[in-house]
Coordinates of C-alpha atoms in Angstrom, one line a residue:
M1 CA 0.0 0.0 0.0
P2 CA 1.5 3.4 -1.0
D3 CA 2.3 5.9 1.7
Q4 CA -0.6 8.3 2.3
P5 CA 0.5 11.9 1.7
R6 CA 1.6 13.8 4.8
R7 CA -0.3 16.7 6.3
Q8 CA 1.4 20.0 5.4
P9 CA 1.9 22.8 7.9
G10 CA -1.4 24.7 8.3
E11 CA -3.5 22.2 6.4
L12 CA -5.5 21.1 9.5
V13 CA -6.2 24.7 10.5
F14 CA -7.3 25.6 7.0
S15 CA -9.6 22.6 6.8
L16 CA -11.2 23.6 10.2
L17 CA -11.6 27.2 8.9
L18 CA -13.3 25.8 5.8
L19 CA -15.8 23.9 8.0
V20 CA -16.4 26.8 10.3
A21 CA -17.0 29.2 7.4
S22 CA -19.4 26.7 5.7
L23 CA -21.4 26.3 9.0
F24 CA -21.5 30.1 9.4
L25 CA -22.8 30.5 5.8
A26 CA -25.3 27.7 6.4
W27 CA -26.6 29.7 9.4
Q28 CA -26.8 32.8 7.3
A29 CA -28.7 30.9 4.5
W30 CA -31.1 29.6 7.1
S31 CA -31.8 33.1 8.4
I32 CA -33.1 34.1 4.9
A33 CA -36.3 32.2 5.3
G34 CA -35.7 29.2 7.5
F35 CA -37.5 26.0 6.5
A36 CA -40.7 27.9 5.5
S37 CA -41.2 25.9 2.2
L38 CA -39.3 24.1 -0.5
S39 CA -39.8 27.1 -2.8
S40 CA -38.6 29.8 -0.3
A41 CA -35.8 32.1 -1.1
G42 CA -33.4 30.3 1.3
V43 CA -33.6 26.8 -0.1
M44 CA -30.9 27.0 -2.7
P45 CA -28.4 28.8 -0.4
M46 CA -29.2 26.2 2.3
L47 CA -28.6 23.3 -0.1
A48 CA -25.3 24.9 -1.3
T49 CA -24.0 25.7 2.2
G50 CA -25.1 22.3 3.5
T51 CA -23.1 20.7 0.7
M52 CA -20.2 22.9 1.6
A53 CA -20.4 22.0 5.3
A54 CA -20.7 18.2 4.5
A55 CA -17.6 18.4 2.2
G56 CA -15.8 20.5 4.8
L57 CA -16.4 17.8 7.4
V58 CA -15.1 15.1 5.1
I59 CA -12.0 17.1 4.2
L60 CA -11.4 17.8 7.9
G61 CA -11.7 14.1 8.7
Q62 CA -9.3 13.1 5.9
T63 CA -6.8 15.8 6.9
A64 CA -6.9 14.9 10.5
R65 CA -6.1 11.3 9.7
R66 CA -2.9 12.2 7.8
R67 CA 0.4 12.2 9.7
P68 CA 1.9 15.7 9.9
V69 CA 5.2 16.4 8.2
A70 CA 7.9 16.2 10.8
E71 CA 10.2 19.1 10.0
Q72 CA 11.8 22.0 11.7
G73 CA 10.4 25.4 11.0
A74 CA 6.9 24.2 10.0
V75 CA 5.3 27.4 11.3
R76 CA 7.8 29.6 9.4
R77 CA 7.2 27.5 6.2
F78 CA 3.4 27.9 6.7
L79 CA 3.8 31.7 7.0
A80 CA 6.1 31.9 4.0
E81 CA 4.0 29.7 1.7
V82 CA 0.4 30.1 2.8
T83 CA 0.2 33.6 4.3
P84 CA 3.0 35.7 2.9
P85 CA 3.0 39.3 4.2
R86 CA 1.6 40.7 0.9
L87 CA -1.4 38.4 1.1
A88 CA -2.0 39.1 4.8
L89 CA -1.9 42.8 4.2
F90 CA -4.2 42.6 1.2
A91 CA -6.6 40.5 3.3
A92 CA -6.5 43.2 5.9
M93 CA -7.3 45.8 3.2
I94 CA -10.4 43.7 2.2
V95 CA -11.6 43.7 5.8
L96 CA -11.0 47.5 6.1
Y97 CA -13.0 47.9 2.8
M98 CA -15.9 45.9 4.2
L99 CA -15.9 48.0 7.4
A100 CA -15.7 51.3 5.5
L101 CA -18.7 50.5 3.3
E102 CA -21.4 51.5 5.8
P103 CA -19.8 54.8 7.1
A104 CA -18.2 56.0 3.8
G105 CA -20.6 54.5 1.2
F106 CA -19.9 52.4 -1.9
L107 CA -18.3 55.1 -4.1
V108 CA -15.8 56.4 -1.6
S109 CA -14.8 53.1 0.0
S110 CA -14.7 51.3 -3.3
F111 CA -12.5 54.0 -4.9
A112 CA -10.1 54.0 -1.9
F113 CA -10.0 50.1 -2.0
L114 CA -9.4 49.9 -5.7
F115 CA -6.7 52.6 -5.7
A116 CA -4.9 51.3 -2.6
G117 CA -5.1 47.7 -3.9
M118 CA -3.8 48.6 -7.3
A119 CA -1.1 50.8 -5.9
F120 CA 0.0 48.0 -3.5
L121 CA -0.2 45.0 -5.8
H122 CA 0.8 46.6 -9.1
R123 CA 3.5 48.9 -7.7
R124 CA 3.7 51.0 -10.8
S125 CA 2.5 54.5 -11.5
L126 CA 0.2 56.0 -8.9
A127 CA -1.4 58.1 -11.7
L128 CA -2.2 55.0 -13.6
S129 CA -3.7 53.4 -10.5
L130 CA -5.8 56.5 -9.9
V131 CA -7.1 56.6 -13.5
V132 CA -7.9 52.9 -13.7
S133 CA -9.6 53.0 -10.3
A134 CA -11.7 56.0 -11.3
A135 CA -12.6 54.5 -14.7
S136 CA -13.5 51.1 -13.2
L137 CA -15.7 52.7 -10.5
A138 CA -17.4 54.9 -13.1
L139 CA -18.2 51.8 -15.2
I140 CA -19.4 49.9 -12.2
W141 CA -21.6 52.8 -11.2
L142 CA -23.1 53.2 -14.7
V143 CA -23.8 49.5 -15.1
F144 CA -25.4 49.0 -11.7
R145 CA -27.1 52.3 -11.3
H146 CA -28.5 52.8 -14.8
V147 CA -28.6 49.4 -16.5
F148 CA -29.6 47.3 -13.5
A149 CA -31.3 50.2 -11.6
V150 CA -29.5 49.2 -8.3
V151 CA -29.2 51.9 -5.7
L152 CA -25.6 51.6 -4.4
P153 CA -25.3 52.3 -0.7
A154 CA -24.5 55.8 0.4
G155 CA -22.6 56.2 3.6
R156 CA -23.4 58.2 6.7
L157 CA -20.3 60.4 6.2
F158 CA -20.5 61.0 2.5

């Protein structure tokens, strides 16, 4: 029987996070309409997130059964391969964007996020990042506001 692959650093934690996120999303899907009827708005989200949670449970079980890689510096390797500083900082930028949506509104917070994200990840001309951010946001606003007639959220501050 061939050797089963070893569990890589961070794999068990990642599997657990997948399961927790799936269960949280299943709870959110249930809060849409509960089990009111088979044709309610929450049925498809509940089926999707239930499938995600079941798959997450299977993945977690398989991952937990694997033997961990025995090596020095596993935490350092995990941080270098799975969560490099650029990725961690960009994830923090996403969280800040989500937190800024309510007080600053869609236009201001989206522009700031697009500009900061492009400037951080692209690392070229700030003027180009500014132009691309403004043009992208203008296109998004035109499509959603005028084509789909969606009112984009305004903030309390702006």
